[in-house]
CSV table of C-alpha atoms and ligand atoms in Angstrom, one decimal:
chain,number,residue,atom,x,y,z
V,508,UNK,CA,0.1,0.1,0.2
V,509,UNK,CA,1.4,3.1,-1.1
V,510,UNK,CA,0.9,6.7,0.2
V,511,UNK,CA,0.5,9.7,-2.1
V,512,UNK,CA,2.7,12.7,-0.9
V,513,UNK,CA,2.5,15.9,-3.0
V,514,UNK,CA,5.2,18.8,-2.6
V,515,UNK,CA,4.3,21.9,-4.4
V,516,UNK,CA,6.9,24.5,-6.1
V,517,UNK,CA,8.0,25.9,-2.9
V,518,UNK,CA,8.8,22.9,-1.2
V,519,UNK,CA,11.3,22.1,-4.2
V,520,UNK,CA,12.1,25.9,-4.8
V,521,UNK,CA,15.6,25.8,-3.7
V,522,UNK,CA,18.7,23.4,-3.0
V,523,UNK,CA,17.7,23.7,0.5
V,524,UNK,CA,14.2,22.8,0.2
V,525,UNK,CA,14.9,19.8,-1.7
V,526,UNK,CA,17.3,18.6,0.9
V,527,UNK,CA,14.7,19.3,3.5
V,528,UNK,CA,12.4,17.0,1.6
V,529,UNK,CA,14.4,14.2,2.8
V,530,UNK,CA,13.4,14.5,6.3
V,531,UNK,CA,9.3,14.2,5.3
V,532,UNK,CA,10.0,11.5,2.5
V,533,UNK,CA,12.5,9.2,3.8
V,534,UNK,CA,11.1,6.6,6.2
V,535,UNK,CA,9.8,3.1,6.2
V,536,UNK,CA,6.3,4.1,4.9
V,537,UNK,CA,6.2,3.1,1.2
V,538,UNK,CA,5.0,6.1,-0.9
V,539,UNK,CA,4.7,7.9,-4.1
V,540,UNK,CA,6.2,11.5,-3.9
V,541,UNK,CA,4.5,13.9,-6.7
V,542,UNK,CA,6.6,16.9,-7.2
V,543,UNK,CA,5.7,20.1,-8.8
V,544,UNK,CA,8.3,22.2,-10.8
V,545,UNK,CA,10.6,24.5,-8.7
V,546,UNK,CA,8.7,27.7,-8.0
V,547,UNK,CA,8.7,30.2,-10.6
V,548,UNK,CA,10.0,27.7,-13.4
V,549,UNK,CA,6.4,27.2,-15.1
V,550,UNK,CA,5.8,30.9,-15.1
V,551,UNK,CA,9.0,31.3,-16.7
V,552,UNK,CA,8.2,28.7,-19.2
V,553,UNK,CA,5.1,30.4,-19.9
V,554,UNK,CA,7.0,33.5,-20.7
V,555,UNK,CA,9.4,31.7,-22.9
V,556,UNK,CA,6.3,30.3,-24.9
V,557,UNK,CA,4.8,33.8,-25.2
V,558,UNK,CA,8.0,35.1,-26.6
V,559,UNK,CA,8.0,32.4,-29.2
V,560,UNK,CA,4.5,32.8,-29.9
V,561,UNK,CA,5.4,36.2,-30.9
V,562,UNK,CA,8.4,35.1,-32.7
V,563,UNK,CA,10.8,37.0,-30.3
V,564,UNK,CA,13.5,34.9,-30.5
V,565,UNK,CA,16.1,37.0,-29.1
V,566,UNK,CA,13.8,37.7,-25.8
V,567,UNK,CA,12.9,33.9,-25.6
V,568,UNK,CA,16.8,32.9,-25.9
V,569,UNK,CA,17.4,35.4,-23.3
V,570,UNK,CA,14.8,34.0,-21.1
V,571,UNK,CA,15.6,30.4,-21.6
V,572,UNK,CA,19.3,31.2,-20.7
V,573,UNK,CA,18.3,33.1,-17.4
V,574,UNK,CA,16.3,30.1,-16.1
V,575,UNK,CA,19.0,27.6,-17.0
V,576,UNK,CA,21.5,29.7,-15.0
V,577,UNK,CA,18.9,29.4,-12.2
V,578,UNK,CA,19.4,25.7,-12.1
V,579,UNK,CA,22.9,25.7,-12.6
V,580,UNK,CA,23.3,27.8,-9.4
V,581,UNK,CA,20.8,25.8,-7.7
V,582,UNK,CA,22.7,22.4,-8.3
V,583,UNK,CA,25.8,23.7,-7.1
V,584,UNK,CA,24.4,24.2,-3.8
V,585,UNK,CA,22.6,20.9,-3.7
V,586,UNK,CA,25.2,18.4,-4.4
V,587,UNK,CA,28.6,17.7,-3.0
V,588,UNK,CA,29.7,14.9,-5.3
V,589,UNK,CA,31.3,15.5,-8.4
V,590,UNK,CA,29.6,12.6,-10.1
V,591,UNK,CA,26.1,14.0,-9.2
V,592,UNK,CA,26.8,17.4,-10.1
V,593,UNK,CA,28.0,16.2,-13.6
V,594,UNK,CA,24.9,14.1,-13.9
V,595,UNK,CA,22.8,17.1,-13.0
V,596,UNK,CA,24.5,19.2,-15.4
V,597,UNK,CA,23.9,16.9,-18.1
V,598,UNK,CA,20.1,16.7,-17.4
V,599,UNK,CA,20.2,20.4,-17.5
V,600,UNK,CA,21.8,20.9,-20.6
V,601,UNK,CA,19.3,18.1,-22.3
V,602,UNK,CA,16.3,19.7,-21.0
V,603,UNK,CA,17.4,23.2,-22.0
V,604,UNK,CA,18.6,22.4,-25.4
V,605,UNK,CA,15.2,20.7,-26.0
V,606,UNK,CA,13.6,23.9,-25.0
V,607,UNK,CA,16.2,25.9,-27.2
V,608,UNK,CA,15.5,23.7,-30.3
V,609,UNK,CA,12.0,25.4,-30.6
V,610,UNK,CA,13.4,28.6,-31.3
V,611,UNK,CA,14.5,27.4,-34.6
V,612,UNK,CA,11.2,25.8,-35.4
V,613,UNK,CA,7.5,26.3,-35.9
V,614,UNK,CA,5.9,27.1,-32.7
V,615,UNK,CA,2.2,25.8,-31.5
V,616,UNK,CA,0.0,24.9,-28.7
V,617,UNK,CA,1.5,21.3,-28.9
V,618,UNK,CA,5.1,22.6,-28.5
V,619,UNK,CA,4.1,24.9,-25.8
V,620,UNK,CA,2.7,22.0,-23.8
V,621,UNK,CA,5.8,20.1,-24.2
V,622,UNK,CA,8.0,23.1,-23.0
V,623,UNK,CA,5.6,23.5,-20.0
V,624,UNK,CA,6.4,19.9,-19.0
V,625,UNK,CA,10.1,20.4,-18.6
V,626,UNK,CA,9.7,22.0,-15.1
V,627,UNK,CA,8.4,19.0,-13.4
V,628,UNK,CA,10.6,16.7,-15.5
V,629,UNK,CA,13.7,18.6,-13.9
V,630,UNK,CA,12.6,18.8,-10.4
V,631,UNK,CA,11.9,15.0,-10.1
V,632,UNK,CA,15.2,14.0,-11.5
V,633,UNK,CA,17.1,16.6,-9.5
V,634,UNK,CA,15.3,15.1,-6.2
V,635,UNK,CA,16.4,11.6,-7.2
V,636,UNK,CA,19.8,12.5,-7.9
V,637,UNK,CA,20.0,13.9,-4.7
V,638,UNK,CA,18.6,10.7,-2.8
V,639,UNK,CA,21.1,8.8,-4.9
V,640,UNK,CA,24.0,11.0,-3.7
V,641,UNK,CA,23.1,10.3,-0.1
V,642,UNK,CA,22.6,6.6,-0.7
V,643,UNK,CA,18.6,6.3,-0.3
V,644,UNK,CA,17.2,4.3,-3.1
V,645,UNK,CA,14.2,5.6,-5.0
V,646,UNK,CA,12.4,5.0,-8.3
V,647,UNK,CA,11.8,7.8,-10.7
V,648,UNK,CA,8.5,6.8,-12.3
V,649,UNK,CA,7.6,8.9,-15.7
V,650,UNK,CA,4.3,10.3,-15.4
V,651,UNK,CA,4.1,10.7,-19.3
V,652,UNK,CA,4.3,6.7,-19.4
V,653,UNK,CA,0.9,6.5,-17.4
V,654,UNK,CA,-1.0,9.7,-16.7
V,655,UNK,CA,-3.7,10.1,-19.5
V,656,UNK,CA,-6.5,12.6,-20.0
V,657,UNK,CA,-9.5,11.8,-22.5
V,658,UNK,CA,-11.0,13.6,-25.3
V,659,UNK,CA,-12.8,15.6,-22.8
V,660,UNK,CA,-9.4,16.5,-20.9
V,661,UNK,CA,-10.9,14.4,-17.9
V,662,UNK,CA,-8.4,12.0,-16.4
V,663,UNK,CA,-8.6,8.1,-17.8
V,664,UNK,CA,-8.5,6.4,-14.4
V,665,UNK,CA,-8.5,3.1,-15.7
V,666,UNK,CA,-5.8,3.7,-18.1
V,667,UNK,CA,-3.8,5.2,-15.4
V,668,UNK,CA,-4.5,2.6,-13.1
V,669,UNK,CA,-3.3,-0.3,-15.4
V,670,UNK,CA,-0.1,1.4,-16.4
V,671,UNK,CA,1.1,3.1,-13.2
V,672,UNK,CA,0.5,-0.3,-11.5
V,673,UNK,CA,2.6,-1.7,-14.4
V,674,UNK,CA,5.5,0.8,-13.8
V,675,UNK,CA,5.4,0.1,-9.9
V,676,UNK,CA,5.6,-3.8,-10.2
V,677,UNK,CA,8.6,-3.3,-12.1
V,678,UNK,CA,10.3,-2.5,-9.1
V,679,UNK,CA,9.4,-5.0,-6.2
V,680,UNK,CA,10.5,-4.3,-2.9
V,681,UNK,CA,11.0,-0.5,-3.5
V,682,UNK,CA,9.4,1.7,-1.0
V,683,UNK,CA,10.1,5.5,-2.5
V,684,UNK,CA,8.7,6.5,-5.6
V,685,UNK,CA,8.9,9.9,-7.2
V,686,UNK,CA,7.0,11.1,-10.0
V,687,UNK,CA,5.8,14.6,-11.8
V,688,UNK,CA,2.8,16.4,-11.0
V,689,UNK,CA,1.0,18.4,-13.7
V,690,UNK,CA,2.1,16.6,-16.9
V,691,UNK,CA,0.3,13.9,-18.8
V,692,UNK,CA,-0.7,12.6,-22.1
V,693,UNK,CA,-3.8,13.6,-24.0
V,694,UNK,CA,-6.2,11.1,-25.9
V,695,UNK,CA,-3.8,11.6,-29.0
V,696,UNK,CA,-0.7,10.5,-26.8
V,697,UNK,CA,0.8,14.0,-27.1
V,698,UNK,CA,2.3,15.8,-24.1
V,699,UNK,CA,-0.2,17.7,-22.3
V,700,UNK,CA,-0.9,19.0,-18.8
V,701,UNK,CA,-3.8,19.2,-16.0
V,702,UNK,CA,-3.7,22.9,-16.0
V,703,UNK,CA,-1.8,25.5,-14.0
V,704,UNK,CA,-1.7,24.2,-10.4
V,705,UNK,CA,-2.4,20.8,-11.5
V,706,UNK,CA,0.0,18.9,-9.3
V,707,UNK,CA,-2.5,18.6,-6.5
V,708,UNK,CA,-4.9,16.9,-9.1
V,709,UNK,CA,-2.2,14.6,-10.1
V,710,UNK,CA,-1.9,13.4,-6.6
V,711,UNK,CA,-5.5,13.0,-6.1
V,712,UNK,CA,-5.9,11.0,-9.6
V,713,UNK,CA,-2.8,8.9,-8.5
V,714,UNK,CA,-4.2,8.3,-4.9
V,715,UNK,CA,-7.4,7.0,-6.8
V,716,UNK,CA,-5.5,4.9,-9.4
V,717,UNK,CA,-3.7,3.0,-6.9
V,718,UNK,CA,-6.4,3.3,-4.3
V,719,UNK,CA,-3.9,4.7,-1.7
V,720,UNK,CA,-4.9,4.6,2.1
V,721,UNK,CA,-4.1,8.5,1.9
V,722,UNK,CA,-3.2,11.4,-0.4
V,723,UNK,CA,-1.2,14.1,1.1
V,724,UNK,CA,-0.9,17.6,0.2
V,725,UNK,CA,2.0,19.3,1.6
V,726,UNK,CA,2.3,23.2,1.7
V,727,UNK,CA,3.5,25.8,3.9
V,728,UNK,CA,0.4,26.4,5.9
V,729,UNK,CA,-1.4,24.5,8.5
V,730,UNK,CA,-4.5,23.2,6.6
V,731,UNK,CA,-7.6,24.7,5.5
V,732,UNK,CA,-8.5,27.7,7.6
V,733,UNK,CA,-11.9,28.8,8.8
V,734,UNK,CA,-11.5,32.3,7.2
V,735,UNK,CA,-9.1,34.2,4.8
V,736,UNK,CA,-5.9,34.9,7.3
V,737,UNK,CA,-5.1,37.6,4.5
V,738,UNK,CA,-8.3,39.5,5.4
V,739,UNK,CA,-9.1,38.9,9.1
V,740,UNK,CA,-7.0,38.9,12.3
V,741,UNK,CA,-7.5,35.8,13.5
V,742,UNK,CA,-8.2,32.0,11.9
V,743,UNK,CA,-7.6,28.5,12.9
V,744,UNK,CA,-7.0,25.5,10.8
V,745,UNK,CA,-10.2,23.1,10.5
V,746,UNK,CA,-9.1,19.5,11.5
V,747,UNK,CA,-11.8,17.6,9.6
V,748,UNK,CA,-13.8,18.2,6.5
V,749,UNK,CA,-16.4,16.2,4.5
V,750,UNK,CA,-15.5,15.7,0.9
V,751,UNK,CA,-18.6,18.1,0.2
V,752,UNK,CA,-17.5,20.8,2.6
V,753,UNK,CA,-14.0,20.7,1.1
V,754,UNK,CA,-15.5,21.0,-2.6
V,755,UNK,CA,-17.5,24.0,-1.4
V,756,UNK,CA,-14.5,25.8,0.1
V,757,UNK,CA,-12.1,25.2,-2.5
V,758,UNK,CA,-14.6,26.1,-5.2
V,759,UNK,CA,-15.5,29.2,-3.2
V,760,UNK,CA,-12.0,30.6,-2.8
V,761,UNK,CA,-9.8,28.6,-0.1
V,762,UNK,CA,-6.9,29.0,-2.3
V,763,UNK,CA,-5.1,26.2,-0.7
V,764,UNK,CA,-6.7,23.5,-2.8
V,765,UNK,CA,-7.5,23.1,-6.5
V,766,UNK,CA,-11.5,22.8,-6.9
V,767,UNK,CA,-11.4,19.7,-9.1
V,768,UNK,CA,-8.4,18.2,-7.4
V,769,UNK,CA,-10.4,16.1,-4.6
V,770,UNK,CA,-12.7,14.6,-7.0
V,771,UNK,CA,-10.8,11.6,-8.2
V,772,UNK,CA,-10.1,10.8,-4.7
V,773,UNK,CA,-13.6,11.4,-3.4
V,774,UNK,CA,-15.0,8.9,-6.1
V,775,UNK,CA,-12.7,6.3,-4.8
V,776,UNK,CA,-13.1,7.4,-1.3
V,777,UNK,CA,-9.5,8.1,-0.4
V,778,UNK,CA,-8.7,10.4,2.1
V,779,UNK,CA,-7.0,13.5,1.4
V,780,UNK,CA,-4.8,15.3,4.1
V,781,UNK,CA,-3.4,18.8,4.1
V,782,UNK,CA,-0.1,19.0,5.6
V,783,UNK,CA,2.3,21.5,6.6
V,784,UNK,CA,5.9,21.2,5.8
V,785,UNK,CA,7.0,23.3,8.8
V,786,UNK,CA,4.9,21.5,11.3
V,787,UNK,CA,5.1,17.8,10.0
V,788,UNK,CA,3.7,16.5,13.4
V,789,UNK,CA,0.7,18.4,13.3
V,790,UNK,CA,-2.6,16.6,12.0
V,791,UNK,CA,-3.2,19.2,9.4
V,792,UNK,CA,-6.8,19.3,7.8
V,793,UNK,CA,-8.2,15.6,6.8
V,794,UNK,CA,-10.9,15.6,4.0
V,795,UNK,CA,-12.7,12.4,4.0
V,796,UNK,CA,-16.0,10.7,4.0
V,797,UNK,CA,-16.7,11.9,7.2
V,798,UNK,CA,-19.8,12.4,9.1
V,799,UNK,CA,-18.1,15.8,10.4
V,800,UNK,CA,-19.4,17.5,13.7
V,801,UNK,CA,-22.5,19.8,13.2
V,802,UNK,CA,-22.1,23.5,12.8
V,803,UNK,CA,-20.8,26.2,10.9
V,804,UNK,CA,-16.8,25.3,10.0
V,805,UNK,CA,-15.5,28.1,7.8
V,806,UNK,CA,-16.2,30.8,5.4
V,807,UNK,CA,-14.6,31.7,2.0
V,808,UNK,CA,-15.0,34.2,-0.7
V,809,UNK,CA,-14.9,34.3,-4.6
V,810,UNK,CA,-14.4,37.4,-6.3
V,811,UNK,CA,-15.1,38.8,-9.6
V,812,UNK,CA,-18.9,37.6,-9.8
V,813,UNK,CA,-21.6,39.2,-12.1
V,814,UNK,CA,-25.3,39.0,-10.9
V,815,UNK,CA,-27.8,38.9,-13.7
V,816,UNK,CA,-31.3,39.9,-12.6
V,817,UNK,CA,-34.1,38.6,-15.2
V,818,UNK,CA,-37.4,39.7,-15.2
V,819,UNK,CA,-40.3,38.9,-16.9
V,820,UNK,CA,-44.2,39.3,-16.7
V,821,UNK,CA,-44.1,35.8,-18.3
V,822,UNK,CA,-42.6,34.2,-15.5
V,823,UNK,CA,-45.7,34.7,-13.3
V,824,UNK,CA,-47.6,31.5,-13.1
V,825,UNK,CA,-46.1,30.2,-16.2
V,826,UNK,CA,-43.9,27.0,-16.9
V,827,UNK,CA,-40.9,26.5,-19.0
V,828,UNK,CA,-39.6,30.2,-18.3
V,829,UNK,CA,-36.5,29.2,-16.2
V,830,UNK,CA,-35.5,26.2,-18.9
V,831,UNK,CA,-35.5,29.1,-21.5
V,832,UNK,CA,-33.0,31.2,-19.2
V,833,UNK,CA,-31.1,28.1,-18.5
V,834,UNK,CA,-30.7,27.2,-22.0
V,835,UNK,CA,-29.1,30.5,-23.1
V,836,UNK,CA,-26.5,29.8,-20.5
V,837,UNK,CA,-26.1,26.4,-21.6
V,838,UNK,CA,-25.6,27.8,-25.2
V,839,UNK,CA,-22.5,29.7,-24.1
V,840,UNK,CA,-21.1,27.2,-22.1
V,841,UNK,CA,-21.3,29.3,-19.0
V,842,UNK,CA,-22.1,27.7,-15.7
V,843,UNK,CA,-24.2,29.2,-12.8
V,844,UNK,CA,-23.0,29.4,-9.3
V,845,UNK,CA,-26.3,30.9,-7.3
V,846,UNK,CA,-29.5,31.3,-8.0
V,847,UNK,CA,-32.4,33.0,-6.2
V,848,UNK,CA,-35.8,33.5,-7.4
V,849,UNK,CA,-39.2,35.4,-6.8
V,850,UNK,CA,-42.6,34.8,-8.6
V,851,UNK,CA,-41.7,37.4,-11.4
V,852,UNK,CA,-38.0,37.1,-11.3
V,853,UNK,CA,-34.7,35.4,-10.9
V,854,UNK,CA,-31.3,36.7,-10.2
V,855,UNK,CA,-28.3,34.3,-11.0
V,856,UNK,CA,-24.6,34.6,-11.0
V,857,UNK,CA,-21.8,33.4,-13.1
V,858,UNK,CA,-17.8,33.8,-12.8
V,859,UNK,CA,-17.0,33.6,-16.3
V,860,UNK,CA,-18.0,36.5,-18.1
V,861,UNK,CA,-16.4,36.0,-21.3
V,862,UNK,CA,-19.8,35.4,-23.4
V,863,UNK,CA,-21.7,38.2,-21.3
V,864,UNK,CA,-22.5,40.2,-24.3
V,865,UNK,CA,-24.2,37.4,-26.1
V,866,UNK,CA,-26.0,36.0,-23.3
V,867,UNK,CA,-27.4,39.4,-22.4
V,868,UNK,CA,-28.6,39.9,-25.8
V,869,UNK,CA,-30.4,36.4,-25.9
V,870,UNK,CA,-31.9,37.0,-22.4
V,871,UNK,CA,-33.1,40.7,-23.5
V,872,UNK,CA,-35.3,38.6,-26.3
V,873,UNK,CA,-37.4,37.0,-23.3
V,874,UNK,CA,-36.8,39.5,-20.2
V,875,UNK,CA,-35.8,42.9,-18.8
V,876,UNK,CA,-32.1,42.2,-17.6
V,877,UNK,CA,-30.1,44.3,-15.3
V,878,UNK,CA,-26.5,43.2,-14.3
V,879,UNK,CA,-24.3,44.0,-11.3
V,880,UNK,CA,-20.6,43.4,-11.7
V,881,UNK,CA,-17.7,42.9,-9.4
V,882,UNK,CA,-19.9,41.2,-6.7
V,883,UNK,CA,-18.4,38.6,-4.5
V,884,UNK,CA,-20.1,35.3,-3.3
V,885,UNK,CA,-19.5,34.5,0.2
V,886,UNK,CA,-19.9,30.9,1.0
V,887,UNK,CA,-20.4,29.5,4.7
V,888,UNK,CA,-19.8,25.7,4.8
V,889,UNK,CA,-20.4,23.3,7.5
V,890,UNK,CA,-22.8,20.4,8.5
V,891,UNK,CA,-26.3,22.4,8.7
V,892,UNK,CA,-29.0,20.2,9.1
V,893,UNK,CA,-32.1,21.3,7.4
V,894,UNK,CA,-34.1,20.1,10.6
V,895,UNK,CA,-32.2,22.2,12.9
V,896,UNK,CA,-33.0,25.7,13.3
V,897,UNK,CA,-30.8,28.9,13.6
V,898,UNK,CA,-28.1,28.5,11.1
V,899,UNK,CA,-29.3,31.2,8.6
V,900,UNK,CA,-30.4,33.5,11.1
V,901,UNK,CA,-26.8,33.3,12.6
V,902,UNK,CA,-25.4,34.3,9.4
V,903,UNK,CA,-27.7,36.9,8.8
V,904,UNK,CA,-27.4,38.2,12.4
V,905,UNK,CA,-23.5,38.5,11.9
V,906,UNK,CA,-24.1,40.3,8.5
V,907,UNK,CA,-26.8,42.4,9.7
V,908,UNK,CA,-24.9,45.8,8.7
V,909,UNK,CA,-24.0,44.8,5.3
V,910,UNK,CA,-26.4,45.1,2.2
V,911,UNK,CA,-27.0,41.4,0.6
V,912,UNK,CA,-27.4,41.3,-3.1
V,913,UNK,CA,-28.8,37.5,-2.8
V,914,UNK,CA,-29.0,35.0,-0.3
V,915,UNK,CA,-29.1,31.2,-1.0
V,916,UNK,CA,-30.1,28.6,1.4
V,917,UNK,CA,-31.4,25.0,1.5
V,918,UNK,CA,-29.3,23.9,-2.1
V,919,UNK,CA,-27.5,21.6,0.2
V,920,UNK,CA,-27.1,20.9,4.2
V,921,UNK,CA,-23.5,22.2,4.1
V,922,UNK,CA,-23.7,25.5,2.4
V,923,UNK,CA,-25.1,28.9,2.8
V,924,UNK,CA,-24.1,31.6,0.3
V,925,UNK,CA,-24.6,35.3,0.1
V,926,UNK,CA,-23.9,37.9,-2.7
V,927,UNK,CA,-22.2,41.2,-1.7
V,928,UNK,CA,-20.8,44.0,-3.8
V,929,UNK,CA,-17.0,43.4,-4.2
V,930,UNK,CA,-16.2,46.4,-2.0
V,931,UNK,CA,-17.8,44.8,0.8
V,932,UNK,CA,-16.1,41.5,0.9
V,933,UNK,CA,-13.6,42.4,3.7
V,934,UNK,CA,-16.2,43.8,6.1
V,935,UNK,CA,-18.5,40.8,5.2
V,936,UNK,CA,-15.5,38.5,6.1
V,937,UNK,CA,-14.7,40.2,9.4
V,938,UNK,CA,-18.3,40.2,10.3
V,939,UNK,CA,-18.7,36.7,9.9
V,940,UNK,CA,-15.4,35.9,11.8
V,941,UNK,CA,-16.8,37.8,14.8
V,942,UNK,CA,-20.3,36.7,14.6
V,943,UNK,CA,-19.7,32.9,14.1
V,944,UNK,CA,-16.3,32.4,15.1
V,945,UNK,CA,-16.3,35.0,18.1
V,946,UNK,CA,-12.8,36.6,16.8
V,947,UNK,CA,-12.6,40.3,17.0
Q,1257,LIG,N1,4.1,23.6,-12.1
Q,1257,LIG,C1,2.6,23.8,-12.3
Q,1257,LIG,C2,2.2,25.2,-12.1
Q,1257,LIG,O1,3.0,26.1,-11.8
Q,1257,LIG,C3,1.7,22.7,-11.6
Q,1257,LIG,C4,1.7,23.0,-10.2
Q,1257,LIG,O2,2.7,23.5,-9.6
Q,1257,LIG,O3,0.8,22.5,-9.4
Q,1257,LIG,O4,1.1,25.5,-12.4
Q,1258,MG,MG1,0.1,24.7,-6.1
């Protein structure tokens, strides 16, 4: 049984951080370690691609060399044996001459994805060489041999399960496997990725594929917090969340976890634990199929929301109106987050306003429409059983001085959402911190 441990860009961000990983990964527990690229690398690779797209070869070459130099500096601090340093130098030369080759060639989205994959290939190999140098046995599993997405960009779990197990089984008796986060192949076998920040997703997919006892996401924060520490003075980490609660929080802005990330683990009922590299003994936040304690556990906010108010006399006592409205959003592949209705009007919110103009045009054919931009959804999450009184009241009481544009309650028993004007977000989060968690 292998655990899955994922470490993000800052955890491999320097020679010292790579060395520090040993304490967290080298022990008797069999595991797969999933690594991101060193922090800043993927951003630099994106910039290199942008230069290549705009055919600014001189700039691209400069950016490539700057990044390469950074790696040369890090490896000098990382390895003390000449043989490891030599190996690492060759590795860096190989990856960077691969990238440089694109300055002479055609450049399309496919080449971009191949370039973006280099960061994780480098970080995992450098860690593997470091373990080798200190005489720790480990196996580098090439993610491109088993990570697959299908035509809809969804992970192909059956494929991944078959091929990752095949890879693992080649190394009987080994306890420490290392692999790349983020990168994969698509349905055509081309190099692709799981979108920015996708390493968490990799960990969850692998955890599901191998039916791991637990997936651990290691960061520099002690788990998920009850409120946004950048905005309110006092917060506390949450020790347990159900999958549904965690999904709401991740979707509505708790930055620590990618929203889609836990889905694969949830589907196969694999617990996900958020752990802190600075406090490894702490329990962190456990996300699992749990019957967590009743009550409000956390709040999170999501900015950049557009509210659309749709009013029609035809809605009064009529059926089919909402269907007509929803069809318009479907036509433009725009998903709706919050909905509230009255007898003659419906308000809803979207976070993707790419097709707003077209949507409004179509809506206006069947109704009167008003929009409010720059709104914020504040989401209050917990176990809030429908047969228990008081939760909505608590929230509304805490927010009594703040104008609420929309309120949504009853959609599920673990969420109450309110919509406020974006410039009231901080006030709302502070008011909730006081009213719900007694923090001043
Ligand atoms: N390296 C990728 C990124 O920066 C994936 C990740 O770190 O999760 O987006
Ligand atoms: Mg990340």
